[in-house]
Amino acid sequence: MADGYLEQHQRDYEARKEAYLRKKRHLPSSNRRIERPEDEAL
């Protein structure tokens, strides 16, 4: 019984992890560069 319980939870975890990673890959990255003027004094 314990083995089946642990195996089921491992499968559930792997499925959730795969769904999370799939969703994460499709999100746009927020690493955008800030455009700065040529002259920093402005």
Backbone atoms as SQL, in Angstrom:
CREATE TABLE atoms (id INTEGER PRIMARY KEY, chain TEXT, resi INTEGER, resn TEXT, atom TEXT, x REAL, y REAL, z REAL);
INSERT INTO atoms VALUES
  (1, 'A', 1, 'MET', 'N', 0.833, -1.192, 0.000),
  (2, 'A', 1, 'MET', 'CA', 0.000, 0.000, 0.000),
  (3, 'A', 1, 'MET', 'C', 0.877, 1.255, 0.000),
  (4, 'A', 2, 'ALA', 'N', 1.884, 1.292, 0.829),
  (5, 'A', 2, 'ALA', 'CA', 2.714, 2.476, 0.932),
  (6, 'A', 2, 'ALA', 'C', 3.433, 2.763, -0.380),
  (7, 'A', 3, 'ASP', 'N', 3.890, 1.712, -1.072),
  (8, 'A', 3, 'ASP', 'CA', 4.595, 1.922, -2.333),
  (9, 'A', 3, 'ASP', 'C', 3.680, 2.546, -3.374),
  (10, 'A', 4, 'GLY', 'N', 2.460, 2.043, -3.474),
  (11, 'A', 4, 'GLY', 'CA', 1.511, 2.605, -4.423),
  (12, 'A', 4, 'GLY', 'C', 1.182, 4.056, -4.104),
  (13, 'A', 5, 'TYR', 'N', 1.081, 4.363, -2.826),
  (14, 'A', 5, 'TYR', 'CA', 0.790, 5.728, -2.369),
  (15, 'A', 5, 'TYR', 'C', 1.923, 6.666, -2.789),
  (16, 'A', 6, 'LEU', 'N', 3.148, 6.266, -2.513),
  (17, 'A', 6, 'LEU', 'CA', 4.293, 7.101, -2.859),
  (18, 'A', 6, 'LEU', 'C', 4.449, 7.244, -4.367),
  (19, 'A', 7, 'GLU', 'N', 4.228, 6.166, -5.098),
  (20, 'A', 7, 'GLU', 'CA', 4.336, 6.223, -6.551),
  (21, 'A', 7, 'GLU', 'C', 3.292, 7.163, -7.145),
  (22, 'A', 8, 'GLN', 'N', 2.078, 7.117, -6.617),
  (23, 'A', 8, 'GLN', 'CA', 1.018, 8.004, -7.112),
  (24, 'A', 8, 'GLN', 'C', 1.377, 9.464, -6.843),
  (25, 'A', 9, 'HIS', 'N', 1.879, 9.748, -5.671),
  (26, 'A', 9, 'HIS', 'CA', 2.256, 11.122, -5.348),
  (27, 'A', 9, 'HIS', 'C', 3.433, 11.585, -6.193),
  (28, 'A', 10, 'GLN', 'N', 4.356, 10.684, -6.495),
  (29, 'A', 10, 'GLN', 'CA', 5.477, 11.030, -7.366),
  (30, 'A', 10, 'GLN', 'C', 4.980, 11.359, -8.771),
  (31, 'A', 11, 'ARG', 'N', 4.038, 10.574, -9.283),
  (32, 'A', 11, 'ARG', 'CA', 3.462, 10.847, -10.615),
  (33, 'A', 11, 'ARG', 'C', 2.718, 12.176, -10.624),
  (34, 'A', 12, 'ASP', 'N', 1.964, 12.453, -9.550),
  (35, 'A', 12, 'ASP', 'CA', 1.250, 13.730, -9.451),
  (36, 'A', 12, 'ASP', 'C', 2.223, 14.898, -9.430),
  (37, 'A', 13, 'TYR', 'N', 3.294, 14.746, -8.665),
  (38, 'A', 13, 'TYR', 'CA', 4.314, 15.797, -8.576),
  (39, 'A', 13, 'TYR', 'C', 4.949, 16.040, -9.940),
  (40, 'A', 14, 'GLU', 'N', 5.316, 14.982, -10.636),
  (41, 'A', 14, 'GLU', 'CA', 5.942, 15.125, -11.954),
  (42, 'A', 14, 'GLU', 'C', 4.999, 15.814, -12.936),
  (43, 'A', 15, 'ALA', 'N', 3.717, 15.492, -12.880),
  (44, 'A', 15, 'ALA', 'CA', 2.742, 16.115, -13.773),
  (45, 'A', 15, 'ALA', 'C', 2.601, 17.605, -13.469),
  (46, 'A', 16, 'ARG', 'N', 2.519, 17.956, -12.185),
  (47, 'A', 16, 'ARG', 'CA', 2.428, 19.371, -11.812),
  (48, 'A', 16, 'ARG', 'C', 3.685, 20.133, -12.212),
  (49, 'A', 17, 'LYS', 'N', 4.832, 19.513, -12.013),
  (50, 'A', 17, 'LYS', 'CA', 6.104, 20.146, -12.349),
  (51, 'A', 17, 'LYS', 'C', 6.198, 20.394, -13.854),
  (52, 'A', 18, 'GLU', 'N', 5.811, 19.410, -14.647),
  (53, 'A', 18, 'GLU', 'CA', 5.859, 19.557, -16.102),
  (54, 'A', 18, 'GLU', 'C', 4.911, 20.660, -16.566),
  (55, 'A', 19, 'ALA', 'N', 3.717, 20.719, -15.990),
  (56, 'A', 19, 'ALA', 'CA', 2.763, 21.766, -16.357),
  (57, 'A', 19, 'ALA', 'C', 3.306, 23.142, -15.980),
  (58, 'A', 20, 'TYR', 'N', 3.922, 23.241, -14.818),
  (59, 'A', 20, 'TYR', 'CA', 4.502, 24.516, -14.380),
  (60, 'A', 20, 'TYR', 'C', 5.618, 24.957, -15.323),
  (61, 'A', 21, 'LEU', 'N', 6.513, 24.043, -15.667),
  (62, 'A', 21, 'LEU', 'CA', 7.627, 24.400, -16.541),
  (63, 'A', 21, 'LEU', 'C', 7.145, 24.755, -17.943),
  (64, 'A', 22, 'ARG', 'N', 6.126, 24.058, -18.424),
  (65, 'A', 22, 'ARG', 'CA', 5.568, 24.358, -19.745),
  (66, 'A', 22, 'ARG', 'C', 4.968, 25.762, -19.751),
  (67, 'A', 23, 'LYS', 'N', 4.244, 26.108, -18.694),
  (68, 'A', 23, 'LYS', 'CA', 3.637, 27.438, -18.587),
  (69, 'A', 23, 'LYS', 'C', 4.707, 28.512, -18.451),
  (70, 'A', 24, 'LYS', 'N', 5.736, 28.221, -17.648),
  (71, 'A', 24, 'LYS', 'CA', 6.803, 29.180, -17.399),
  (72, 'A', 24, 'LYS', 'C', 7.558, 29.515, -18.693),
  (73, 'A', 25, 'ARG', 'N', 7.769, 28.539, -19.557),
  (74, 'A', 25, 'ARG', 'CA', 8.503, 28.766, -20.799),
  (75, 'A', 25, 'ARG', 'C', 7.751, 29.669, -21.760),
  (76, 'A', 26, 'HIS', 'N', 6.435, 29.686, -21.683),
  (77, 'A', 26, 'HIS', 'CA', 5.645, 30.475, -22.622),
  (78, 'A', 26, 'HIS', 'C', 5.419, 31.907, -22.159),
  (79, 'A', 27, 'LEU', 'N', 5.813, 32.229, -20.938),
  (80, 'A', 27, 'LEU', 'CA', 5.651, 33.594, -20.463),
  (81, 'A', 27, 'LEU', 'C', 6.758, 34.474, -21.030),
  (82, 'A', 28, 'PRO', 'N', 6.439, 35.705, -21.405),
  (83, 'A', 28, 'PRO', 'CA', 7.489, 36.602, -21.898),
  (84, 'A', 28, 'PRO', 'C', 8.436, 36.977, -20.770),
  (85, 'A', 29, 'SER', 'N', 9.692, 37.105, -21.110),
  (86, 'A', 29, 'SER', 'CA', 10.666, 37.461, -20.082),
  (87, 'A', 29, 'SER', 'C', 10.550, 38.948, -19.770),
  (88, 'A', 30, 'SER', 'N', 10.786, 39.299, -18.531),
  (89, 'A', 30, 'SER', 'CA', 10.678, 40.695, -18.115),
  (90, 'A', 30, 'SER', 'C', 12.054, 41.342, -18.011),
  (91, 'A', 31, 'ASN', 'N', 13.054, 40.754, -18.634),
  (92, 'A', 31, 'ASN', 'CA', 14.411, 41.304, -18.599),
  (93, 'A', 31, 'ASN', 'C', 14.584, 42.271, -19.760),
  (94, 'A', 32, 'ARG', 'N', 14.014, 43.435, -19.611),
  (95, 'A', 32, 'ARG', 'CA', 14.097, 44.451, -20.662),
  (96, 'A', 32, 'ARG', 'C', 15.122, 45.491, -20.271),
  (97, 'A', 33, 'ARG', 'N', 15.838, 45.974, -21.247),
  (98, 'A', 33, 'ARG', 'CA', 16.816, 47.018, -20.983),
  (99, 'A', 33, 'ARG', 'C', 16.128, 48.371, -20.995),
  (100, 'A', 34, 'ILE', 'N', 16.547, 49.232, -20.100),
  (101, 'A', 34, 'ILE', 'CA', 16.018, 50.587, -20.042),
  (102, 'A', 34, 'ILE', 'C', 16.831, 51.440, -20.990),
  (103, 'A', 35, 'GLU', 'N', 16.144, 52.108, -21.893),
  (104, 'A', 35, 'GLU', 'CA', 16.851, 52.983, -22.831),
  (105, 'A', 35, 'GLU', 'C', 17.221, 54.269, -22.114),
  (106, 'A', 36, 'ARG', 'N', 18.497, 54.587, -22.126),
  (107, 'A', 36, 'ARG', 'CA', 18.973, 55.788, -21.452),
  (108, 'A', 36, 'ARG', 'C', 19.416, 56.799, -22.497),
  (109, 'A', 37, 'PRO', 'N', 19.252, 58.086, -22.209),
  (110, 'A', 37, 'PRO', 'CA', 19.693, 59.104, -23.149),
  (111, 'A', 37, 'PRO', 'C', 21.212, 59.123, -23.281),
  (112, 'A', 38, 'GLU', 'N', 21.695, 59.668, -24.398),
  (113, 'A', 38, 'GLU', 'CA', 23.128, 59.752, -24.628),
  (114, 'A', 38, 'GLU', 'C', 23.816, 60.537, -23.521),
  (115, 'A', 39, 'ASP', 'N', 23.202, 61.660, -23.147),
  (116, 'A', 39, 'ASP', 'CA', 23.774, 62.528, -22.130),
  (117, 'A', 39, 'ASP', 'C', 23.087, 62.247, -20.801),
  (118, 'A', 40, 'GLU', 'N', 23.803, 61.722, -19.827),
  (119, 'A', 40, 'GLU', 'CA', 23.221, 61.382, -18.527),
  (120, 'A', 40, 'GLU', 'C', 22.778, 62.608, -17.749),
  (121, 'A', 41, 'ALA', 'N', 23.288, 63.785, -18.104),
  (122, 'A', 41, 'ALA', 'CA', 22.936, 65.015, -17.388),
  (123, 'A', 41, 'ALA', 'C', 21.508, 65.448, -17.685),
  (124, 'A', 42, 'LEU', 'N', 20.946, 65.001, -18.764),
  (125, 'A', 42, 'LEU', 'CA', 19.582, 65.427, -19.123),
  (126, 'A', 42, 'LEU', 'C', 18.604, 64.743, -18.277);
